[in-house]
Amino acid sequence: MGAQTEETDTKQMWLVERTYSDDEQNIVILVYASEDGQFYHRRERALTSFTGEHRVTHAALDVPASKYGPVTDPDEREQYATEAKRMAATHDPDDQV
């Protein structure tokens, strides 16, 4: 068996948080996390980019290893795990949320 490449080393991440940026107007921050809460992926979007088919927000994403990081805060890890499990139980990954 060979080493996995970045393209094949992915984790499924579920939407766990959607907030507005404090620093800039019209920026929405989307946070996705693994079901165990150990890893997260963050995206920022202009509020105006939420229109149109190509900019839908999916319940889950498959995120390459280079695009996610560890969740170091234990409380945040527990919160993310709880929300990711809830999303996984109530949505298909491709659901628009």
Coordinates of C-alpha atoms in Angstrom, one line a residue:
M1 CA 0.0 0.0 0.0
G2 CA 1.3 3.4 -0.9
A3 CA 1.0 6.7 0.9
Q4 CA -2.2 8.6 0.5
T5 CA -2.1 11.8 -1.5
E6 CA -3.9 15.0 -0.5
E7 CA -6.6 14.3 -3.0
T8 CA -7.5 10.9 -1.4
D9 CA -6.9 11.9 2.2
T10 CA -10.1 13.7 2.9
K11 CA -12.5 13.9 5.8
Q12 CA -16.2 14.5 5.6
M13 CA -17.1 17.7 7.5
W14 CA -20.5 18.8 8.5
L15 CA -21.7 22.4 8.8
V16 CA -21.6 23.3 12.5
E17 CA -21.6 27.1 12.6
R18 CA -22.7 30.0 10.4
T19 CA -21.8 33.5 11.7
Y20 CA -21.3 37.0 10.4
S21 CA -17.8 38.5 10.6
D22 CA -17.3 41.2 13.2
D23 CA -14.5 42.8 11.2
E24 CA -16.0 43.2 7.8
Q25 CA -19.6 43.8 6.6
N26 CA -21.4 41.3 4.5
I27 CA -19.0 38.4 5.2
V28 CA -20.4 35.1 6.4
I29 CA -18.2 32.5 8.1
L30 CA -19.1 28.9 7.6
V31 CA -17.4 26.3 9.9
Y32 CA -17.5 22.6 9.0
A33 CA -16.3 19.9 11.5
S34 CA -15.8 16.2 11.6
E35 CA -18.3 14.1 13.5
D36 CA -15.9 13.5 16.3
G37 CA -15.2 17.3 16.6
Q38 CA -11.5 16.7 16.2
F39 CA -11.0 18.7 13.0
Y40 CA -12.6 21.8 11.4
H41 CA -12.7 23.6 8.0
R42 CA -13.5 27.3 7.8
R43 CA -14.9 29.2 4.7
E44 CA -15.6 32.9 4.4
R45 CA -18.0 34.2 1.8
A46 CA -19.4 37.5 0.8
L47 CA -23.1 37.6 1.6
T48 CA -23.8 38.5 -2.0
S49 CA -22.2 35.2 -3.1
F50 CA -25.0 33.1 -1.6
T51 CA -27.1 33.6 -4.7
G52 CA -27.0 31.3 -7.7
E53 CA -26.7 27.6 -8.1
H54 CA -22.9 27.4 -7.9
R55 CA -22.8 28.9 -4.4
V56 CA -25.1 26.7 -2.5
T57 CA -24.2 25.7 1.1
H58 CA -24.2 22.0 1.5
A59 CA -24.8 20.1 4.8
A60 CA -21.4 18.4 4.4
L61 CA -18.2 18.6 2.4
D62 CA -15.3 16.3 1.7
V63 CA -12.3 18.3 2.7
P64 CA -8.7 17.6 1.7
A65 CA -6.2 17.3 4.6
S66 CA -4.4 20.5 3.6
K67 CA -7.7 22.4 4.1
Y68 CA -8.6 21.3 7.7
G69 CA -7.0 21.7 11.1
P70 CA -7.3 20.4 14.6
V71 CA -9.8 21.7 17.1
T72 CA -7.7 22.3 20.2
D73 CA -10.3 23.7 22.6
P74 CA -12.1 20.8 24.4
D75 CA -15.4 22.7 24.8
E76 CA -15.4 23.7 21.1
R77 CA -14.5 20.1 20.2
E78 CA -17.5 18.8 22.1
Q79 CA -19.8 21.5 20.6
Y80 CA -18.6 20.8 17.1
A81 CA -19.0 17.0 17.6
T82 CA -22.6 17.5 18.9
E83 CA -23.6 19.7 16.0
A84 CA -21.9 17.6 13.4
K85 CA -23.6 14.4 14.6
R86 CA -27.0 16.2 14.6
M87 CA -26.4 17.4 11.1
A88 CA -25.4 13.9 9.9
A89 CA -28.5 12.4 11.5
T90 CA -30.9 14.9 9.9
H91 CA -29.3 15.7 6.5
D92 CA -27.8 14.0 3.5
P93 CA -24.3 15.5 2.7
D94 CA -25.6 17.1 -0.5
D95 CA -28.6 18.8 1.2
Q96 CA -28.7 22.5 0.8
V97 CA -28.8 24.3 4.2

